[in-house]
Coordinates of C-alpha atoms in Angstrom, one line a residue:
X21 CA 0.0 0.0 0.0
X22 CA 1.2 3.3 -0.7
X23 CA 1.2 6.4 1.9
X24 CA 1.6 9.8 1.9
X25 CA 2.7 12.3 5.1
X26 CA 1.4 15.6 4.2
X27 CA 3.8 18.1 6.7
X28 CA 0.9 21.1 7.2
X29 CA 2.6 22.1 10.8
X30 CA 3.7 25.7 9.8
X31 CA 3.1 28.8 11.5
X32 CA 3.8 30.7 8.9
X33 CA 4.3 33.9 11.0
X34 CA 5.4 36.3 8.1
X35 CA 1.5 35.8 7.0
X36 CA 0.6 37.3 10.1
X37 CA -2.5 35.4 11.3
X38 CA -3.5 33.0 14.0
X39 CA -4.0 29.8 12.0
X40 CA -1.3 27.3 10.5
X41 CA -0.2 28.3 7.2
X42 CA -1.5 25.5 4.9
X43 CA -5.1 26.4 5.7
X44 CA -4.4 29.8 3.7
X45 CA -6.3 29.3 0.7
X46 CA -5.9 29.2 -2.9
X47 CA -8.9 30.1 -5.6
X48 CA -10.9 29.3 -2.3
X49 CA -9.2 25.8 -1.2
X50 CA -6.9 25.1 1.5
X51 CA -3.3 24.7 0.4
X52 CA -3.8 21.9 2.4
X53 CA -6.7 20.5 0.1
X54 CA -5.2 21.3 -3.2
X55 CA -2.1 18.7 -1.7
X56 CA -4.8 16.4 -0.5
X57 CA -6.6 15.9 -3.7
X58 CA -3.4 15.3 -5.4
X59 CA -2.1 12.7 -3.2
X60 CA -6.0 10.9 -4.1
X61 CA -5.8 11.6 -7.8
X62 CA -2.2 10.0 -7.7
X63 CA -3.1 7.1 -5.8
X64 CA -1.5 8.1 -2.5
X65 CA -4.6 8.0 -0.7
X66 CA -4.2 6.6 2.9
X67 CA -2.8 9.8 4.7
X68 CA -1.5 11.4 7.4
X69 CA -0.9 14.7 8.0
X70 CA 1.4 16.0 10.6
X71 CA -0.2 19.1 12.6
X72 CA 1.6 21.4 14.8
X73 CA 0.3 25.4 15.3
X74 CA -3.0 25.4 16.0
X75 CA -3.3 21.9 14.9
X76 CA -7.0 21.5 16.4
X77 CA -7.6 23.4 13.1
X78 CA -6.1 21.3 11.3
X79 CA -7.8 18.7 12.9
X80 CA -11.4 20.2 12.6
X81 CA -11.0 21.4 8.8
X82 CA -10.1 17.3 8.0
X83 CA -13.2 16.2 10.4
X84 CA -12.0 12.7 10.5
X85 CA -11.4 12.0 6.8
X86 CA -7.7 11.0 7.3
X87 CA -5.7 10.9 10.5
X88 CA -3.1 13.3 11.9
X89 CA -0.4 13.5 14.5
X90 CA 1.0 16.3 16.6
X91 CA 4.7 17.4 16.0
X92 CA 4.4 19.4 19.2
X93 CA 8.3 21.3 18.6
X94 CA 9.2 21.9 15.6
X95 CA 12.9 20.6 15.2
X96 CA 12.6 20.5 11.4
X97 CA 11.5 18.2 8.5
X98 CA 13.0 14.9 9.9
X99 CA 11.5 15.6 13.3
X100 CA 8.0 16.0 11.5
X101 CA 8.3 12.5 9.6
X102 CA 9.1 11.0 13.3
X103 CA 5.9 12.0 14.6
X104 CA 3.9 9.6 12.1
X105 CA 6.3 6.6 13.2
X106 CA 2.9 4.8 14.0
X107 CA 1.2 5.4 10.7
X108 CA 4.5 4.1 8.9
X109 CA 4.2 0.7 10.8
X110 CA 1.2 -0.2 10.0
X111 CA 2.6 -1.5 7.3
X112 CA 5.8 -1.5 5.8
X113 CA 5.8 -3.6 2.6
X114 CA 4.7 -0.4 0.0
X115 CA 6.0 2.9 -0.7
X116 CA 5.4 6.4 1.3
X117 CA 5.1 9.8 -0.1
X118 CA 6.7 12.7 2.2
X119 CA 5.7 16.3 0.9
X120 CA 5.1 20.1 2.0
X121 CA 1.1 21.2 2.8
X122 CA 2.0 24.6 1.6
X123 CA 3.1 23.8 -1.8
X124 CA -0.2 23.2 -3.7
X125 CA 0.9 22.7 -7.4
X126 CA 2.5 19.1 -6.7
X127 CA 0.2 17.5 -9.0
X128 CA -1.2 13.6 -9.2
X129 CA 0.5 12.8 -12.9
X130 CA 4.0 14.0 -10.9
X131 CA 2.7 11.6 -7.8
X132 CA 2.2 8.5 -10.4
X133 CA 5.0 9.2 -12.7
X134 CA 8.0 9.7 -9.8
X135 CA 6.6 6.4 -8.2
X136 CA 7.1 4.1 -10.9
X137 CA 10.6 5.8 -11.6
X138 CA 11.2 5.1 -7.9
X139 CA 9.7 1.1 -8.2
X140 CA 11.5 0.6 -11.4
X141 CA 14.9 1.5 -10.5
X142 CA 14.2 0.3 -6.8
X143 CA 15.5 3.3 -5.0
X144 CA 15.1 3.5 -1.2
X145 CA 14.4 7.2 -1.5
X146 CA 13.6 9.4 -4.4
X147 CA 13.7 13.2 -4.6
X148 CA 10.8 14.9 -6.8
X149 CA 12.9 17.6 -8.6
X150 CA 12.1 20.4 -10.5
X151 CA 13.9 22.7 -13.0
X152 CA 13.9 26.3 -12.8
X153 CA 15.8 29.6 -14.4
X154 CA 16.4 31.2 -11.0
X155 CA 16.9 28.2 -8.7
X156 CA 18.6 30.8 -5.7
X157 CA 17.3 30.2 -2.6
X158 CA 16.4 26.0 -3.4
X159 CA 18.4 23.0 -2.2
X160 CA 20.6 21.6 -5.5
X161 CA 20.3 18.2 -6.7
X162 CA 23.7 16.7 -6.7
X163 CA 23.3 14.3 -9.9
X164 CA 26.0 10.9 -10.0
X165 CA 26.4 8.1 -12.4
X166 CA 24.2 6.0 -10.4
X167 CA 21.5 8.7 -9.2
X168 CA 22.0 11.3 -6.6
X169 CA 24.8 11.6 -4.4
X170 CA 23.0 14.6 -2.2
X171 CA 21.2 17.7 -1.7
X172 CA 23.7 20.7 -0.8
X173 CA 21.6 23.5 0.0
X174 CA 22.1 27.4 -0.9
X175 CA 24.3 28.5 1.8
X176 CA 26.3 25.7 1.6
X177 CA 26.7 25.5 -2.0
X178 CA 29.8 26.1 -4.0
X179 CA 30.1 28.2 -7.2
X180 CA 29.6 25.1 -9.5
X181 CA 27.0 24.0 -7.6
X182 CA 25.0 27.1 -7.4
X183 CA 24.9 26.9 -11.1
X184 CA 22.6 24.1 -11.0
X185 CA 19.3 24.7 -12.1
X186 CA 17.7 21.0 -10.6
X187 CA 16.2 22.3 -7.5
X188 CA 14.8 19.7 -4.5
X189 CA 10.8 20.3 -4.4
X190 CA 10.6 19.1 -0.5
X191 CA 8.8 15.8 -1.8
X192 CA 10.3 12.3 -1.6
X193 CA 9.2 8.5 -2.4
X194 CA 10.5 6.4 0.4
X195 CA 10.4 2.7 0.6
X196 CA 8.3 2.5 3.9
X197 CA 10.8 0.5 5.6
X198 CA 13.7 2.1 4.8
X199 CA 12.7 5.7 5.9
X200 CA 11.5 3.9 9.1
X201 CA 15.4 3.2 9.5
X202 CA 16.3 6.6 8.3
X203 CA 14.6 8.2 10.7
X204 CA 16.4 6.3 13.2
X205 CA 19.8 7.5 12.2
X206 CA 19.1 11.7 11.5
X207 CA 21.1 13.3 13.6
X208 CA 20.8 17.2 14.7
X209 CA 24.7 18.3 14.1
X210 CA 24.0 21.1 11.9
X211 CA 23.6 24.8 12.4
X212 CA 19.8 25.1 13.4
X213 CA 20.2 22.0 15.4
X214 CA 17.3 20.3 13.6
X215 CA 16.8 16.9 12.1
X216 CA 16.6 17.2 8.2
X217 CA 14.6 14.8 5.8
X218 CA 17.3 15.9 2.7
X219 CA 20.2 13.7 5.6
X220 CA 18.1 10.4 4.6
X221 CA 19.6 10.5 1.1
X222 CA 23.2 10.2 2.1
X223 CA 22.2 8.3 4.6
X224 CA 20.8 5.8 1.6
X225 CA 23.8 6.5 -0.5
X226 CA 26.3 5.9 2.5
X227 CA 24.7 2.1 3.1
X228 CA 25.1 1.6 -0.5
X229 CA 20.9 1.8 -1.1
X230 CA 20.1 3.5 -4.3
X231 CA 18.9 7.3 -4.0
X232 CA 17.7 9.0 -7.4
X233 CA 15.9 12.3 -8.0
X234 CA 12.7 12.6 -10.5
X235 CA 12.3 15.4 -12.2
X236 CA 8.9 17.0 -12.6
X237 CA 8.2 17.8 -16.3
X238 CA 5.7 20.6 -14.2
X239 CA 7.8 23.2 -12.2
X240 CA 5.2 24.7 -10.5
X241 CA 5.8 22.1 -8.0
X242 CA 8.2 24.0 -6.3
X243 CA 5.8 27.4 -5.9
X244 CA 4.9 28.3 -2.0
X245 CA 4.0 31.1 0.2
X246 CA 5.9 32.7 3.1
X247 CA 3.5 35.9 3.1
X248 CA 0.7 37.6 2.1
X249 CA 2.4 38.6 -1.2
X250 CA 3.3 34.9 -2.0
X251 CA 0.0 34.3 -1.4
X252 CA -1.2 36.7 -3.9
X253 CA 0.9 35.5 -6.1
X254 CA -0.2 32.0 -6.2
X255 CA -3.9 33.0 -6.0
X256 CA -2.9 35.3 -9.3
X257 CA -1.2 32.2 -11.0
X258 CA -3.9 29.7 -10.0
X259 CA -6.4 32.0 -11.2
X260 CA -4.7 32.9 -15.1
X261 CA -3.9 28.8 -15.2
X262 CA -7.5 28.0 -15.1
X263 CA -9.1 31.2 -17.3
X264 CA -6.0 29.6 -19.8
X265 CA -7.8 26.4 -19.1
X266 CA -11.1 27.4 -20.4
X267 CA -9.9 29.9 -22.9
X268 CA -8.3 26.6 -24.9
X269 CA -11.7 24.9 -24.5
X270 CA -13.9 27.9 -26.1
X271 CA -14.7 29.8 -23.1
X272 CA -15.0 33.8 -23.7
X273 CA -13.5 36.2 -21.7
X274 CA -13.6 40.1 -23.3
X275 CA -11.6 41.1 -19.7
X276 CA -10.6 39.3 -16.8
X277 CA -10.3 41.5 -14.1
X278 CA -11.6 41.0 -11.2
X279 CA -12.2 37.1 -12.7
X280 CA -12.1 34.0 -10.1
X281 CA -13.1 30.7 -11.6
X282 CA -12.1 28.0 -8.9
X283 CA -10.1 25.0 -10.5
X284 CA -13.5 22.3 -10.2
X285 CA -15.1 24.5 -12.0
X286 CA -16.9 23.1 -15.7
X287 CA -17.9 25.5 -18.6
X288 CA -19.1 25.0 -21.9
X289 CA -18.2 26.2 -25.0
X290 CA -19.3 29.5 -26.5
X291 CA -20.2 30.7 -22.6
X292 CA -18.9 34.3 -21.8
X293 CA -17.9 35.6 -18.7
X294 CA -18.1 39.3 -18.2
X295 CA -15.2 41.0 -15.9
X296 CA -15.7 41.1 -11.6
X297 CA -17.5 37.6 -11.6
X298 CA -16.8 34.7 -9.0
X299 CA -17.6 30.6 -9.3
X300 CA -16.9 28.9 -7.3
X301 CA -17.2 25.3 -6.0
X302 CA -18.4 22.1 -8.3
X303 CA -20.1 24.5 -10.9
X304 CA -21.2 22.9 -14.1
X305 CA -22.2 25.8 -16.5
X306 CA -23.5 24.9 -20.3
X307 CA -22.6 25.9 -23.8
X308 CA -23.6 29.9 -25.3
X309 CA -24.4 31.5 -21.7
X310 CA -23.9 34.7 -20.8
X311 CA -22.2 34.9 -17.1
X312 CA -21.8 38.7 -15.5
X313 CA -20.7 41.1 -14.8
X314 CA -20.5 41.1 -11.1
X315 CA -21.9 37.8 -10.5
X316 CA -21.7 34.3 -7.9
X317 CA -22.2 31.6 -8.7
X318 CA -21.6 28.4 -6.3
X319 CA -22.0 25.1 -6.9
X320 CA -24.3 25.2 -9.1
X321 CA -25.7 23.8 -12.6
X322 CA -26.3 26.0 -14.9
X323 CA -27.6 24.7 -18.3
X324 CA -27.6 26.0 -22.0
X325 CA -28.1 29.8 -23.1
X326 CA -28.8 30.8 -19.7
X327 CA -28.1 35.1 -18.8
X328 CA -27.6 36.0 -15.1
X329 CA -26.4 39.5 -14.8
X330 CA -25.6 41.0 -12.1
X331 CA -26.6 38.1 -9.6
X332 CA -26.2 35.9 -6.8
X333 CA -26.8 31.7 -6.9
X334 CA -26.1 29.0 -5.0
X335 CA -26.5 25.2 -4.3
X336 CA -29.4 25.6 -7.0
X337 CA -30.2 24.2 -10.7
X338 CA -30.8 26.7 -13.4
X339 CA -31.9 24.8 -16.3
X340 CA -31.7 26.3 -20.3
X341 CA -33.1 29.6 -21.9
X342 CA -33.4 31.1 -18.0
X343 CA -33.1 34.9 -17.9
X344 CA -32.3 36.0 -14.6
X345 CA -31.7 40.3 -13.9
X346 CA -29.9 42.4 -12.0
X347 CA -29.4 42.0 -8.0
X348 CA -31.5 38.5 -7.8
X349 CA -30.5 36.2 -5.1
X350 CA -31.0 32.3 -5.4
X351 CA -30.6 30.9 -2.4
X352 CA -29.9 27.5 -2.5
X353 CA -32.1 24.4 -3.4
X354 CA -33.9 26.2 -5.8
X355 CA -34.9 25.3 -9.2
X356 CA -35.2 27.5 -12.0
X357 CA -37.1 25.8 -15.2
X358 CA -36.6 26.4 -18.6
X359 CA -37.5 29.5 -20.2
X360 CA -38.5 31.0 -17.1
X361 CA -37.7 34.7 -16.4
X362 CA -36.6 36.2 -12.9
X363 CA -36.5 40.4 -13.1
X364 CA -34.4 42.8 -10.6
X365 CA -34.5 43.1 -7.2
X366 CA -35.7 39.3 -6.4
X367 CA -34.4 37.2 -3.9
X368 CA -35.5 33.1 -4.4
X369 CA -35.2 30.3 -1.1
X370 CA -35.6 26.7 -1.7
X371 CA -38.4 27.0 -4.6
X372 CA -39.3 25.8 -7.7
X373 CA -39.8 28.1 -10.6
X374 CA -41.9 26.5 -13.5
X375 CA -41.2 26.5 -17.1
X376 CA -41.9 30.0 -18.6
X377 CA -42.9 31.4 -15.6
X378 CA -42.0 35.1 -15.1
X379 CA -40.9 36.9 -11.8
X380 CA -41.4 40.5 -11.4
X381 CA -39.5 42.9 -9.6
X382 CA -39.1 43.7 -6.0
X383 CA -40.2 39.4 -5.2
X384 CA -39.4 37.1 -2.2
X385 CA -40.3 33.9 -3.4
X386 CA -39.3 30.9 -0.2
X387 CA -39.9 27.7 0.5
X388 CA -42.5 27.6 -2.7
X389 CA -43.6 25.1 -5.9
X390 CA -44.5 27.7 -8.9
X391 CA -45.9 26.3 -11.6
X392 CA -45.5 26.5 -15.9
X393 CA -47.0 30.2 -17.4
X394 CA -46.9 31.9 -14.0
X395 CA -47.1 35.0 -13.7
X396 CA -46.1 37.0 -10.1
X397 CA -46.7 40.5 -10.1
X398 CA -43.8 43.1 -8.7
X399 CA -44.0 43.3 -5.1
X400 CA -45.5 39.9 -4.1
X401 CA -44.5 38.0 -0.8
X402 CA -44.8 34.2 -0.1
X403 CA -44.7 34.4 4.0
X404 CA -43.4 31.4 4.8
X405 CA -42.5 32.2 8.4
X406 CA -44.7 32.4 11.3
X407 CA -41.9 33.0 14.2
X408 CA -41.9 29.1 14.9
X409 CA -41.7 27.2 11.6
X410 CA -41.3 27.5 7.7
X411 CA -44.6 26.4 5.4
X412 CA -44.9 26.3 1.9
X413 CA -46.5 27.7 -0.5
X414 CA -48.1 26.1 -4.0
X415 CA -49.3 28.2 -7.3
X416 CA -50.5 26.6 -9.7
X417 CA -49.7 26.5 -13.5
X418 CA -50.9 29.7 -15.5
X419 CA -52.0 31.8 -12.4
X420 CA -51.6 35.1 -12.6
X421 CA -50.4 36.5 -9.0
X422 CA -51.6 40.7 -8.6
X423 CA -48.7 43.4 -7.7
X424 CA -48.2 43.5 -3.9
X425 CA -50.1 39.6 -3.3
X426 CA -49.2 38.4 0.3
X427 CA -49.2 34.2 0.5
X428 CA -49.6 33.4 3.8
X429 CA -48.3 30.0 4.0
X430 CA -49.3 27.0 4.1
X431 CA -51.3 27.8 1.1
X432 CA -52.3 26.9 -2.3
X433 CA -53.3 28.1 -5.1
X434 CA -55.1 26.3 -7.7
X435 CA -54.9 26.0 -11.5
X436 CA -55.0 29.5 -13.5
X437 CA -56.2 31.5 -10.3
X438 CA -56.2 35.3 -10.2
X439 CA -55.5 37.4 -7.4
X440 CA -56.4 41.5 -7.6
X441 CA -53.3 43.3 -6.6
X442 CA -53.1 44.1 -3.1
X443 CA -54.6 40.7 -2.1
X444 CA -53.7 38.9 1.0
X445 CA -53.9 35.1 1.0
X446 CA -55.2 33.2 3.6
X447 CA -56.6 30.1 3.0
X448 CA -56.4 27.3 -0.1
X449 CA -57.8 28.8 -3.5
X450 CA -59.6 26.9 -5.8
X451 CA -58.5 26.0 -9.6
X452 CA -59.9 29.5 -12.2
X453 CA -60.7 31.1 -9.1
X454 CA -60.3 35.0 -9.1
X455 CA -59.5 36.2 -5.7
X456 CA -59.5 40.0 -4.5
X457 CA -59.4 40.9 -1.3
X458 CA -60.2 44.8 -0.7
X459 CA -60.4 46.5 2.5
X460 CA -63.2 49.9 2.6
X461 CA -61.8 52.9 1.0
X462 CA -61.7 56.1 3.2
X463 CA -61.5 59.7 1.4
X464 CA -61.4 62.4 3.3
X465 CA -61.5 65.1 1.1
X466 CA -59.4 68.5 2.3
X467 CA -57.6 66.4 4.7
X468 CA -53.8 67.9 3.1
X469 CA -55.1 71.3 3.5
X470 CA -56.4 71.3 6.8
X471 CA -52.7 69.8 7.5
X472 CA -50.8 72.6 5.6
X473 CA -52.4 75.5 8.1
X474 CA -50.9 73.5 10.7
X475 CA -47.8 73.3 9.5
X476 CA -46.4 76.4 9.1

């Protein structure tokens, strides 16, 4: 079986915040998560991750999906890897992948592709390399005949070694049993006085066990964040690498400022998305929509030739040739039928919208079941909330609901039932009913100018 030790039990105190650093997120995700879900897509899938700050964070962001362990002092990489000892006995006959919870671009093709280089030339340990232009600041990969003979780090490097562009990445394949002895044998003579993960490969080299280094045809690998500007940066790259994404599979984009797509995200072709718009989450649009400006949309299913401008969605299904206007809200589990048409200023709570049913302005639609051919005048209200519990409300196909209508719910409405504008709902209404519900109209006539003397 293969592992994987995800270290997430940074500080990160340059960022300047009271939570571990992997938890910073990226397009919307935990560095922590984008590691995760690489690990799973690359078949590393029984995990632990090692905590430290604040790891009850950690802790209650993974909410029992895989299991952690404190490093309680942080006496460097080595020292981490100690701490899931336990987790590496459980059984010792497959392979274990080491890597960094704040470096989110390690991918699951680099996870598959380094493991059977490390199987197939049975190395104890392999480094996951990467090459880059500027390598200063990043451990060197010291390349021999037979693999690697070490990593020699900046500081320490010579001027022939500095010159080398292979960089170490901070992940490693370990055979499991073999780290298990390398840990034993790290020692903390060194400057910080910290036990290093990079010892284990002379450690390997000096038994005679074979140590090699894979390089990563994706250098991205290597990208983290110390601060808030790091941070930035790799929420700018994240962001440009997925509108590149769907730009190649037919997606428009006339300007992307202000343009977050997060990476889960699925859009068909011929869809344009106008400038200061968000999705987010497992979002599938469709093909030839129209997406913006200044929208959200999360999680979501949006289907074909569907406009929302200028509006807020989530959790809900939008199916095709929906029109929805400027400063709607769809809260989620809603559904909004084809053809249908939502106008400004409407806010929708867990309802159903009917085919071709039109939504004035200035609406609160909750907890309701519309019908096809509605129509609901500007202004109407379903109450679905007596101070104790939530009730629904039912319209039935081709009513046409009055300006200003008040629903007291529970109530229905029958088949093609009218209701005068003003009227408030009280009771069940039968199918081609016309309901109106007028209170007695007082005039009293010179009432403004008996008011104006007054008023002087």
């Amino acid at each position: 079986m293969n592992k994987a030790i995800i270290l997430a039990g940074g500080q990160g105190k340059r960022m300047k915040a009271d939570m571990p650093k992997p938890l910073f997120k990226v397009l919307g995700e935990p560095m922590l998560e984008w590691v995760i879900s690489a690990c799973e897509d690359g078949g590393a899938e029984d995990i632990c991750v090692v905590k430290g700050f604040r790891g009850e964070m950690i802790d209650e962001y993974l909410s029992g999906r895989y299991q952690s362990v404190l490093q309680a002092e942080r006496l460097g990489t080595g020292h981490a890897v100690m701490q899931a000892e336990q987790f590496l006995k459980q059984n010792t006959d497959g392979n274990t992948l080491v890597l960094c919870g704040d470096a989110p671009f390690i991918d699951g093709q680099t996870i598959k592709n380094s493991l059977t280089y490390h199987m197939n030339n049975d190395n104890a340990v392999t480094v996951i390399t990467a090459e880059l232009d500027n390598p200063y600041g990043y451990g060197r990969i010291i390349r021999t005949e037979n693999g690697i003979g070490g990593i020699v780090e900046q500081k320490d490097a010579d001027e022939s070694q500095r010159k080398i562009n292979e960089v170490n990445s901070g992940a490693y394949w370990f055979r499991t049993a073999d780290l298990l002895d390398f840990l034993g044998k790290i020692d903390r003579n060194n400057a910080q006085g910290e036990y290093y993960l990079t010892d284990t490969v002379g450690i390997a080299v000096s038994e005679g066990k074979k140590a090699g280094a894979y390089k990563s045809a994706n250098a991205d690998i290597i990208k983290g964040a110390n601060n808030r500007k790091d941070l930035l940066e790799l929420n700018t790259y994240a962001r440009m690498a997925v509108i590149e994404k769907h730009l190649e599979n037919g997606v428009e984009f006339t300007c992307t400022d202000g343009v977050i797509i997060e990476r889960d995200v699925k859009i068909g072709t011929g869809t344009e998305i106008l400038p200061n718009t968000i999705i987010r989450g497992k979002t599938i649009i469709g093909n030839n929509c129209k997406i913006g400006a200044e929208t959200v949309i999360e999680n979501c299913t949006i289907g074909n030739n569907v406009v929302i401008d200028t509006a807020q969605v989530y959790n809900s299904v939008v199916e095709d040739d929906v029109k929805i206007e400027h400063y709607v809200h769809i809260r989620p589990d809603s559904v909004i039928r084809k053809n249908a048409y939502i106008s400004d200023f409407v806010e929708i709570k867990n309802s159903i919208i009917g085919e071709r049913t039109a939504v004035s302005h200035l609406v609160y639609i909750g907890d309701s079941d519309v019908g096809r051919k509605v129509n609901i005048g500007a202004g109407t209200v379903t109450v679905n909330y007596d101070g104790i519990a939530k009730s629904r409300c039912e319209i039935g196909d081709r009513s046409f609901v009055g300006c200003n209508t008040n629903l007291i719910a529970p109530v229905k409405l029958g088949k093609a039932v009218y209701t005068g504008a003003g009227t408030t709902v009280t009771r069940d209404i039968p199918d081609y009913a016309l309901v109106i519900d007028r209170g007695v109209l007082k005039v009293k006539e010179g009432y403004t100018l008996r008011k104006f003397k007054t008023d002087k």
